[in-house]
Amino acid sequence: MLHTPPVEAFHSFIEREQRRFLAELTEWLRIPSISSLPDHKNDLARCAQHLAQSLAPLHPDRVEIWPTPRHPAVFASWNQAPGQPTVLIYGHHDVQPVDPISEWASPPFEATVRDGRLYARGATDDKGQVWMHLKAIETLQRCLGRLPINLSLIVEGEEEVGSENLIGLFREHSKDLEADVVCVSDTDMFQPGVPSICVMMRGLAYFEIRLQSASGDLHSGSFGGAVLNAATALSRLLAELHTRDGRIAIQGFYDDVRAVSEAERAAIRTLPFDAHIFRQQAAGAPDFGEQGFSPLERLWIRPSLDINGITAGFQGPGSKTVIPSVASAKLSFRLVADQDPARVESLLRAHLARACPEGVQLELTTLHSGFPYRAPVDKPVFSLAKKALERAFGRPAVFVGEGGSIPFIRQISDATGKPCLLLGFGLPEGNAHAPNEWLSLDNFRKGIESIALLYEELGRTNPR
Ligand code: BES
Ligand code: MN
Ligand code: MN
């Protein structure tokens, strides 16, 4: 054992054990831990328990279920490498709903392997990726006989609903969560076969807006043309949030957007972006966005605004001649450094107050928010991670951005002052949040290997 270089030992151990790894993951994926649906509350508790039980054979010093007012988190720690650095692993065990269920080729909670992919809700986002960390820990213990570094792990149950209680857990357990680096596997690789570290992640500011124009709906013949219609007023407000050339038309909105250096933009241009593949991944949707920025720049270094849903008036079959008195919409901004969700809220409020027609009541509610994250890429852990990924995948690793958000990332890096390493093994075509979510088995194996190699390297070089 001592004479085999770890890369070989890890590789063959993972090859040998991968069927069991997948069988175990399949059991965890059976639990429908949909955090947004109240009927599944008990499944989240079961899901946390299942994880805690699965950690026991890895001999942590502590495994605990941390209750919250909504869904529990699981904590574990291994303090078995005195003097060595500590990595805090973060992930989430909650998943998104499965609707429309009829579009799944196999049942979402019965994980199924087809064509080198594991299909299930949570297969990549994020149970499958959390499982990779567990199996990396097992690989290290079995191949080296010990853990080369200290580890803590927090797997929460509320990521998909905005991580509301996580910051509270952090305050309560700040000592337990101290670490030199935070490692998160909950993002995508740039392309199949291209190992990636996400170094810029967008934040989120999600709102619901409700307009009321009258105390009740009206006959559109008796009143149409003489009174304001809430649906028309809302449509105008929403349409005016963008300029014709794709910018967000809220005064001051771009003030805090950090200019990105020409060197950083050049680095993005070196990535093998394929417009045709992008269009396919985007389900054929036409291009949209700010002039002067490429699609990757629009996704990674520029903010965006999307209307996520609109409701007003008559929705049934056939027609009904009515003037709706109420109209509402859900809308969300993706934010980039150095934007602040609270400031975006006040800018939006001021904008809407100016734009809202007189006599209409406007209500704005914040649903989620999270700050954007930029990684301190000069810290040694980023080059070590690149090296580990390259050894496992046989291809150089790239730094990428991510248009999606994990609100916790900034909270934890601000709270600890430590870098967050986003080592993601999902794929853009992996159908996260959609029917037929899948995890590449190739990424599963190579991901476990990269994580094990990284932790081994951190133990050997002990960078601070
Ligand atoms: N794992 C995702 C973040 C992500 C999104 C990674 C897209 C890679 C690609 C995370 O679970 C997620 O879905 N985040 C939500 C935010 C949350 C507050 C609902 C998102 O980005 O919409
Ligand atoms: Mn996720
Ligand atoms: Mn998600």
Coordinates of C-alpha atoms and ligand atoms in Angstrom, one line a residue:
M1 CA 0.0 0.0 0.0
L2 CA 2.7 2.4 1.0
H3 CA 4.5 2.0 -2.3
T4 CA 1.6 2.6 -4.6
P5 CA 1.3 6.3 -5.4
P6 CA -2.1 7.5 -4.1
V7 CA -3.4 8.3 -7.6
E8 CA -3.2 4.6 -8.6
A9 CA -4.4 3.4 -5.2
F10 CA -7.4 5.8 -5.1
H11 CA -8.3 5.0 -8.7
S12 CA -8.4 1.3 -8.3
F13 CA -10.2 1.4 -5.0
I14 CA -12.9 3.7 -6.5
E15 CA -13.2 1.4 -9.6
R16 CA -13.6 -1.6 -7.5
E17 CA -16.1 -0.1 -5.1
Q18 CA -18.2 2.1 -7.4
R19 CA -21.1 -0.3 -7.7
R20 CA -21.5 -0.4 -3.9
F21 CA -21.1 3.5 -3.8
L22 CA -23.9 3.8 -6.3
A23 CA -26.1 1.3 -4.5
E24 CA -25.7 3.2 -1.3
L25 CA -26.4 6.5 -3.0
T26 CA -29.5 5.0 -4.5
E27 CA -30.9 4.3 -1.0
W28 CA -30.4 7.9 0.0
L29 CA -32.0 9.1 -3.2
R30 CA -35.1 7.1 -2.4
I31 CA -36.1 9.6 0.2
P32 CA -38.1 12.4 -1.4
S33 CA -36.6 15.3 0.5
I34 CA -38.5 18.1 -1.3
S35 CA -37.9 21.1 1.1
S36 CA -40.5 23.4 -0.5
L37 CA -43.5 21.0 0.0
P38 CA -45.0 20.9 3.5
D39 CA -46.1 17.3 2.9
H40 CA -42.5 16.2 2.7
K41 CA -41.4 17.6 6.1
N42 CA -41.0 14.2 7.6
D43 CA -38.9 13.1 4.6
L44 CA -36.4 15.7 5.3
A45 CA -36.1 14.4 8.9
R46 CA -35.6 10.9 7.5
C47 CA -33.2 12.1 4.9
A48 CA -31.0 13.8 7.6
Q49 CA -31.1 10.6 9.7
H50 CA -30.2 8.4 6.8
L51 CA -27.1 10.6 6.1
A52 CA -26.1 10.7 9.8
Q53 CA -26.3 6.9 9.9
S54 CA -24.3 6.6 6.7
L55 CA -21.5 8.7 8.2
A56 CA -21.1 6.5 11.2
P57 CA -18.9 3.8 9.4
L58 CA -16.5 6.6 8.4
H59 CA -15.7 7.0 12.1
P60 CA -16.2 10.7 12.6
D61 CA -15.5 12.1 16.1
R62 CA -19.0 13.6 16.1
V63 CA -22.1 13.2 14.0
E64 CA -25.1 15.3 15.0
I65 CA -28.5 16.3 13.6
W66 CA -29.0 20.0 14.1
P67 CA -32.7 20.8 14.1
T68 CA -33.9 24.2 12.8
P69 CA -37.4 25.7 12.8
R70 CA -37.9 24.1 9.4
H71 CA -35.6 21.3 8.1
P72 CA -32.7 19.7 9.9
A73 CA -29.0 19.9 8.9
V74 CA -26.4 17.2 9.5
F75 CA -23.0 17.9 11.1
A76 CA -20.0 15.7 11.4
S77 CA -16.3 16.2 12.2
W78 CA -13.1 14.3 12.0
N79 CA -10.3 15.7 14.2
Q80 CA -7.8 13.0 13.5
A81 CA -4.8 14.9 11.9
P82 CA -3.2 17.1 14.6
G83 CA -1.5 20.2 13.1
Q84 CA -3.1 19.7 9.7
P85 CA -5.5 22.1 8.0
T86 CA -9.3 21.7 8.3
V87 CA -11.7 21.6 5.4
L88 CA -15.3 22.3 6.0
I89 CA -17.5 20.5 3.4
Y90 CA -20.9 22.1 2.7
G91 CA -23.8 20.6 0.8
H92 CA -27.5 20.2 0.9
H93 CA -29.8 17.1 1.2
D94 CA -33.0 18.8 0.1
V95 CA -34.2 18.6 -3.5
Q96 CA -36.5 20.4 -5.9
P97 CA -40.1 19.2 -6.6
V98 CA -40.4 16.7 -9.5
D99 CA -43.3 18.1 -11.5
P100 CA -44.2 17.5 -14.3
I101 CA -43.9 13.9 -13.2
S102 CA -45.2 12.6 -16.5
E103 CA -42.0 13.7 -18.2
W104 CA -39.7 11.4 -16.2
A105 CA -38.5 8.4 -18.1
S106 CA -38.0 6.5 -14.8
P107 CA -39.4 7.3 -11.4
P108 CA -37.6 10.3 -9.8
F109 CA -36.9 8.6 -6.5
E110 CA -35.8 5.2 -7.9
A111 CA -32.4 6.0 -9.2
T112 CA -31.7 4.3 -12.5
V113 CA -28.5 3.9 -14.5
R114 CA -28.8 4.4 -18.3
D115 CA -26.0 5.2 -20.7
G116 CA -23.4 6.0 -18.0
R117 CA -25.8 8.3 -16.2
L118 CA -27.6 8.0 -12.9
Y119 CA -31.1 9.4 -13.2
A120 CA -32.9 10.6 -10.1
R121 CA -34.0 13.8 -8.4
G122 CA -31.0 14.9 -6.4
A123 CA -28.6 12.8 -8.4
T124 CA -26.4 15.9 -9.0
D125 CA -28.2 18.6 -7.0
D126 CA -26.9 17.9 -4.5
K127 CA -27.2 14.4 -2.9
G128 CA -24.9 12.8 -5.5
Q129 CA -22.2 15.4 -5.0
V130 CA -22.4 15.2 -1.2
W131 CA -22.1 11.4 -1.5
M132 CA -18.9 11.9 -3.5
H133 CA -17.3 13.6 -0.5
L134 CA -18.3 10.8 1.8
K135 CA -16.8 8.3 -0.6
A136 CA -13.6 10.4 -0.9
I137 CA -13.3 10.2 2.8
E138 CA -13.8 6.4 2.7
T139 CA -11.2 6.2 -0.1
L140 CA -8.6 8.1 2.0
Q141 CA -9.3 6.0 5.1
R142 CA -9.1 2.7 3.2
C143 CA -6.1 3.5 1.0
L144 CA -4.0 5.6 3.5
G145 CA -5.2 4.1 6.7
R146 CA -6.1 7.5 8.1
L147 CA -7.3 11.0 7.1
P148 CA -4.5 13.3 6.0
I149 CA -6.4 16.5 7.1
N150 CA -9.2 17.4 9.6
L151 CA -12.7 17.6 8.2
S152 CA -16.0 19.0 9.2
L153 CA -19.2 18.6 7.2
I154 CA -22.5 20.5 7.2
V155 CA -25.2 19.3 5.0
E156 CA -28.3 21.5 5.2
G157 CA -32.0 20.8 4.3
E158 CA -33.1 24.2 3.2
E159 CA -30.8 25.3 0.3
E160 CA -33.6 25.0 -2.3
V161 CA -35.8 27.3 -0.2
G162 CA -33.2 29.9 0.5
S163 CA -31.1 28.6 3.5
E164 CA -33.1 30.7 5.9
N165 CA -31.9 29.0 9.1
L166 CA -28.4 28.3 8.2
I167 CA -27.0 31.6 9.3
G168 CA -28.6 30.9 12.7
L169 CA -26.9 27.5 12.9
F170 CA -23.6 29.2 12.1
R171 CA -24.0 31.7 14.9
E172 CA -24.9 28.9 17.3
H173 CA -22.1 26.6 16.3
S174 CA -19.4 29.0 15.1
K175 CA -16.6 27.1 16.9
D176 CA -17.6 23.8 15.3
L177 CA -17.5 25.3 11.8
E178 CA -14.1 26.9 11.9
A179 CA -11.9 25.8 9.0
D180 CA -9.1 26.8 6.8
V181 CA -11.1 26.4 3.6
V182 CA -14.7 25.6 2.7
C183 CA -15.3 23.0 0.0
V184 CA -18.6 22.8 -1.9
S185 CA -19.6 20.5 -4.7
D186 CA -22.9 21.9 -5.9
T187 CA -22.0 23.5 -9.3
D188 CA -21.4 22.4 -12.9
M189 CA -18.4 21.6 -14.9
F190 CA -17.9 23.7 -18.0
Q191 CA -18.4 20.8 -20.4
P192 CA -18.2 17.0 -20.2
G193 CA -14.6 16.0 -19.5
V194 CA -13.5 19.6 -18.6
P195 CA -12.9 19.7 -14.8
S196 CA -13.9 23.1 -13.4
I197 CA -13.6 25.3 -10.4
C198 CA -16.3 28.0 -10.1
V199 CA -14.6 31.2 -9.1
M200 CA -17.5 33.6 -9.6
M201 CA -21.1 32.9 -8.6
R202 CA -24.0 35.2 -8.9
G203 CA -26.2 36.3 -6.1
L204 CA -30.0 36.5 -6.0
A205 CA -32.7 39.0 -5.1
Y206 CA -36.1 37.4 -5.6
F207 CA -39.4 39.4 -5.2
E208 CA -43.1 39.2 -5.5
I209 CA -45.0 42.2 -6.7
R210 CA -48.7 42.7 -6.4
L211 CA -50.8 45.5 -7.9
Q212 CA -54.4 46.2 -6.9
S213 CA -56.4 48.7 -9.0
A214 CA -59.9 48.3 -7.5
S215 CA -61.7 46.6 -4.7
G216 CA -63.1 44.0 -7.0
D217 CA -63.1 42.7 -10.6
L218 CA -65.3 44.6 -13.1
H219 CA -67.3 43.9 -16.2
S220 CA -65.0 44.8 -19.1
G221 CA -67.9 46.1 -21.2
S222 CA -69.4 48.3 -18.5
F223 CA -66.0 49.7 -17.4
G224 CA -63.5 48.8 -20.1
G225 CA -61.8 51.9 -21.6
A226 CA -62.8 54.1 -18.7
V227 CA -60.9 52.5 -15.8
L228 CA -57.4 51.2 -15.2
N229 CA -56.8 47.4 -15.5
A230 CA -54.4 45.9 -13.0
A231 CA -53.1 43.3 -15.6
T232 CA -52.3 46.1 -18.1
A233 CA -50.6 48.2 -15.4
L234 CA -48.5 45.3 -14.3
S235 CA -47.6 44.4 -17.8
R236 CA -46.4 47.9 -18.5
L237 CA -44.4 48.0 -15.2
L238 CA -42.7 44.7 -16.0
A239 CA -42.0 45.5 -19.6
E240 CA -40.3 48.8 -18.6
L241 CA -37.9 47.0 -16.3
H242 CA -35.6 46.3 -19.3
T243 CA -34.5 48.8 -22.0
R244 CA -34.8 47.7 -25.6
D245 CA -31.2 46.8 -25.7
G246 CA -31.4 44.3 -22.8
R247 CA -30.2 46.5 -19.9
I248 CA -32.0 46.7 -16.6
A249 CA -33.7 50.1 -16.6
I250 CA -33.6 50.7 -12.8
Q251 CA -31.8 53.9 -11.9
G252 CA -28.6 53.2 -10.1
F253 CA -28.8 49.4 -10.7
Y254 CA -25.4 49.1 -12.3
D255 CA -23.6 51.4 -9.9
D256 CA -22.2 48.6 -7.8
V257 CA -21.4 46.2 -10.7
R258 CA -17.7 45.6 -10.5
A259 CA -15.9 46.3 -13.8
V260 CA -14.1 43.1 -14.9
S261 CA -10.5 43.5 -16.1
E262 CA -9.6 42.8 -19.7
A263 CA -7.4 39.9 -18.5
E264 CA -10.4 38.3 -16.9
R265 CA -12.5 38.7 -20.0
A266 CA -9.7 37.3 -22.1
A267 CA -9.6 34.3 -19.8
I268 CA -13.3 33.7 -20.4
R269 CA -12.8 33.9 -24.1
T270 CA -10.2 31.1 -24.0
L271 CA -12.9 28.6 -22.9
P272 CA -14.2 26.4 -25.6
F273 CA -17.7 28.0 -25.8
D274 CA -19.9 26.6 -28.5
A275 CA -22.9 28.7 -29.4
H276 CA -24.7 25.7 -31.0
I277 CA -24.4 23.6 -27.9
F278 CA -25.4 26.5 -25.7
R279 CA -28.6 27.0 -27.8
Q280 CA -29.4 23.3 -27.3
Q281 CA -28.8 23.4 -23.6
A282 CA -31.0 26.5 -23.6
A283 CA -33.9 24.5 -25.2
G284 CA -33.7 26.7 -28.4
A285 CA -34.5 29.9 -26.6
P286 CA -33.3 33.0 -28.6
D287 CA -30.4 35.1 -27.5
F288 CA -31.1 38.0 -25.2
G289 CA -29.0 40.3 -23.1
E290 CA -26.7 43.3 -22.8
Q291 CA -25.0 44.5 -25.9
G292 CA -21.2 44.3 -25.9
F293 CA -21.1 41.1 -23.7
S294 CA -20.8 37.5 -24.8
P295 CA -23.2 34.9 -23.5
L296 CA -20.7 33.6 -20.9
E297 CA -20.1 37.2 -19.8
R298 CA -23.8 37.9 -19.5
L299 CA -24.1 34.8 -17.3
W300 CA -21.1 35.2 -15.1
I301 CA -20.0 38.8 -14.8
R302 CA -23.2 40.8 -15.6
P303 CA -26.5 40.9 -13.6
S304 CA -29.8 39.8 -15.0
L305 CA -33.5 40.2 -14.3
D306 CA -36.1 37.6 -15.1
I307 CA -39.9 37.4 -14.6
N308 CA -40.5 34.0 -13.1
G309 CA -44.2 34.1 -13.2
I310 CA -47.2 36.3 -13.8
T311 CA -50.8 35.9 -12.5
A312 CA -53.8 38.1 -13.3
G313 CA -57.4 37.8 -14.3
F314 CA -59.2 35.0 -15.9
Q315 CA -57.2 31.7 -16.3
G316 CA -60.0 29.2 -17.1
P317 CA -60.9 27.7 -20.4
G318 CA -62.8 29.9 -22.9
S319 CA -63.3 33.6 -22.3
K320 CA -64.6 35.8 -19.6
T321 CA -65.1 39.5 -20.2
V322 CA -63.5 40.9 -17.0
I323 CA -61.2 43.6 -15.8
P324 CA -59.0 42.1 -13.1
S325 CA -58.5 44.2 -10.0
V326 CA -55.4 42.3 -8.9
A327 CA -52.2 41.3 -10.8
S328 CA -49.0 39.8 -9.4
A329 CA -45.7 38.7 -10.6
K330 CA -42.6 36.9 -9.3
L331 CA -39.3 38.4 -10.5
S332 CA -35.7 37.8 -9.6
F333 CA -32.4 39.4 -10.2
R334 CA -29.1 37.6 -10.5
L335 CA -26.4 39.8 -9.0
V336 CA -22.7 40.1 -9.5
A337 CA -19.9 41.6 -7.3
D338 CA -20.3 44.1 -5.6
Q339 CA -24.1 44.3 -5.7
D340 CA -26.0 43.9 -2.5
P341 CA -29.5 42.4 -2.5
A342 CA -30.8 44.9 0.1
R343 CA -29.7 47.8 -2.1
V344 CA -31.3 46.2 -5.1
E345 CA -34.5 46.0 -3.2
S346 CA -34.5 49.7 -2.3
L347 CA -33.6 50.7 -5.9
L348 CA -36.5 48.5 -7.2
R349 CA -38.9 50.0 -4.6
A350 CA -37.9 53.6 -5.7
H351 CA -38.3 52.7 -9.3
L352 CA -41.7 51.1 -8.9
A353 CA -42.9 54.0 -6.7
R354 CA -42.1 56.4 -9.6
A355 CA -43.5 54.1 -12.3
C356 CA -46.7 52.9 -10.6
P357 CA -49.8 54.6 -11.9
E358 CA -51.7 56.8 -9.4
G359 CA -54.5 55.1 -7.5
V360 CA -52.9 51.7 -7.8
Q361 CA -51.8 49.9 -4.6
L362 CA -48.4 48.3 -4.9
E363 CA -47.0 45.7 -2.6
L364 CA -43.4 44.3 -2.9
T365 CA -42.3 41.3 -0.9
T366 CA -38.8 39.8 -0.8
L367 CA -38.7 36.1 -1.1
H368 CA -35.0 35.1 -1.2
S369 CA -31.8 36.9 -1.3
G370 CA -28.1 36.1 -1.5
F371 CA -24.9 37.9 -2.2
P372 CA -22.6 37.1 -5.2
Y373 CA -19.3 35.5 -4.6
R374 CA -15.8 36.0 -6.1
A375 CA -13.2 33.5 -5.1
P376 CA -9.7 34.6 -4.0
V377 CA -8.0 32.6 -6.7
D378 CA -4.5 33.4 -5.6
K379 CA -4.8 31.3 -2.4
P380 CA -2.8 28.1 -2.7
V381 CA -5.8 25.8 -2.4
F382 CA -7.0 26.9 -5.8
S383 CA -3.9 25.7 -7.6
L384 CA -3.8 22.5 -5.5
A385 CA -7.4 21.8 -6.5
K386 CA -6.6 22.4 -10.2
K387 CA -3.7 19.9 -9.9
A388 CA -5.9 17.3 -8.3
L389 CA -8.6 17.7 -10.9
E390 CA -6.1 17.5 -13.7
R391 CA -4.7 14.3 -12.3
A392 CA -8.1 12.7 -11.9
F393 CA -9.7 13.8 -15.2
G394 CA -6.5 13.8 -17.4
R395 CA -7.4 17.3 -18.6
P396 CA -6.3 20.7 -17.3
A397 CA -8.9 22.3 -15.0
V398 CA -10.5 25.6 -15.8
F399 CA -11.8 28.5 -13.7
V400 CA -15.4 29.2 -14.6
G401 CA -18.3 31.3 -13.4
E402 CA -21.8 30.2 -12.5
G403 CA -25.0 32.0 -13.3
G404 CA -26.9 30.2 -10.5
S405 CA -26.6 31.0 -6.8
I406 CA -25.9 29.3 -3.5
P407 CA -26.7 32.1 -1.0
F408 CA -24.7 30.4 1.7
I409 CA -21.4 30.7 -0.1
R410 CA -20.9 34.4 0.7
Q411 CA -22.4 34.1 4.2
I412 CA -19.8 31.5 5.1
S413 CA -16.8 33.1 3.4
D414 CA -17.7 36.4 5.1
A415 CA -18.3 34.8 8.5
T416 CA -15.1 32.9 8.5
G417 CA -12.9 35.0 6.3
K418 CA -11.9 31.8 4.5
P419 CA -12.0 30.9 0.8
C420 CA -14.7 28.8 -0.7
L421 CA -13.6 26.2 -3.2
L422 CA -16.5 25.4 -5.5
L423 CA -15.5 22.0 -6.9
G424 CA -18.6 21.1 -9.0
F425 CA -19.3 17.8 -10.9
G426 CA -22.7 18.6 -12.4
L427 CA -23.1 19.3 -16.1
P428 CA -25.2 22.1 -17.7
E429 CA -27.3 19.5 -19.6
G430 CA -27.8 17.5 -16.4
N431 CA -31.4 18.6 -15.9
A432 CA -31.0 19.9 -12.4
H433 CA -34.5 21.1 -11.1
A434 CA -36.1 19.6 -14.3
P435 CA -37.4 16.1 -15.1
N436 CA -34.8 13.4 -15.7
E437 CA -32.0 15.0 -13.6
W438 CA -28.8 12.9 -14.0
L439 CA -25.3 12.6 -12.7
S440 CA -22.5 11.4 -15.0
L441 CA -21.0 8.2 -13.6
D442 CA -17.6 9.3 -15.1
N443 CA -17.8 12.5 -13.1
F444 CA -18.9 10.5 -10.0
R445 CA -15.7 8.4 -10.1
K446 CA -13.3 11.1 -11.2
G447 CA -14.9 13.5 -8.8
I448 CA -14.4 11.2 -5.8
E449 CA -10.8 10.7 -7.0
S450 CA -10.1 14.4 -7.3
I451 CA -11.5 15.2 -3.9
A452 CA -9.4 12.4 -2.3
L453 CA -6.3 13.6 -4.2
L454 CA -6.9 17.2 -3.1
Y455 CA -7.3 16.3 0.6
E456 CA -4.1 14.1 0.4
E457 CA -2.2 16.9 -1.2
L458 CA -3.5 19.4 1.4
G459 CA -2.2 17.1 4.1
R460 CA 1.2 16.7 2.5
T461 CA 1.8 20.4 1.7
N462 CA -0.2 22.0 4.6
P463 CA -0.6 25.4 2.9
R464 CA -1.9 28.3 5.0
Ligands
BES1 N1 -26.9 23.9 -7.0 C1 -27.7 25.0 -7.3 C2 -26.9 26.2 -7.7 C3 -26.5 26.1 -9.2 C4 -27.4 26.5 -10.1 C5 -25.4 25.4 -9.6 C6 -27.2 26.3 -11.5 C7 -25.1 25.2 -10.9 C8 -26.0 25.7 -11.9 C9 -28.6 25.3 -6.1 O1 -29.1 24.2 -5.5 C10 -29.7 26.2 -6.5 O2 -30.6 25.6 -7.2 N2 -29.8 27.5 -6.2 C11 -30.9 28.3 -6.4 C12 -31.0 29.4 -5.4 C13 -32.0 29.0 -4.2 C14 -32.0 30.2 -3.3 C15 -33.3 28.6 -4.6 C16 -30.8 29.0 -7.7 O3 -29.7 29.3 -8.2 O4 -31.8 29.3 -8.3
MN2 MN -27.6 22.7 -5.3
MN3 MN -30.8 23.5 -6.7

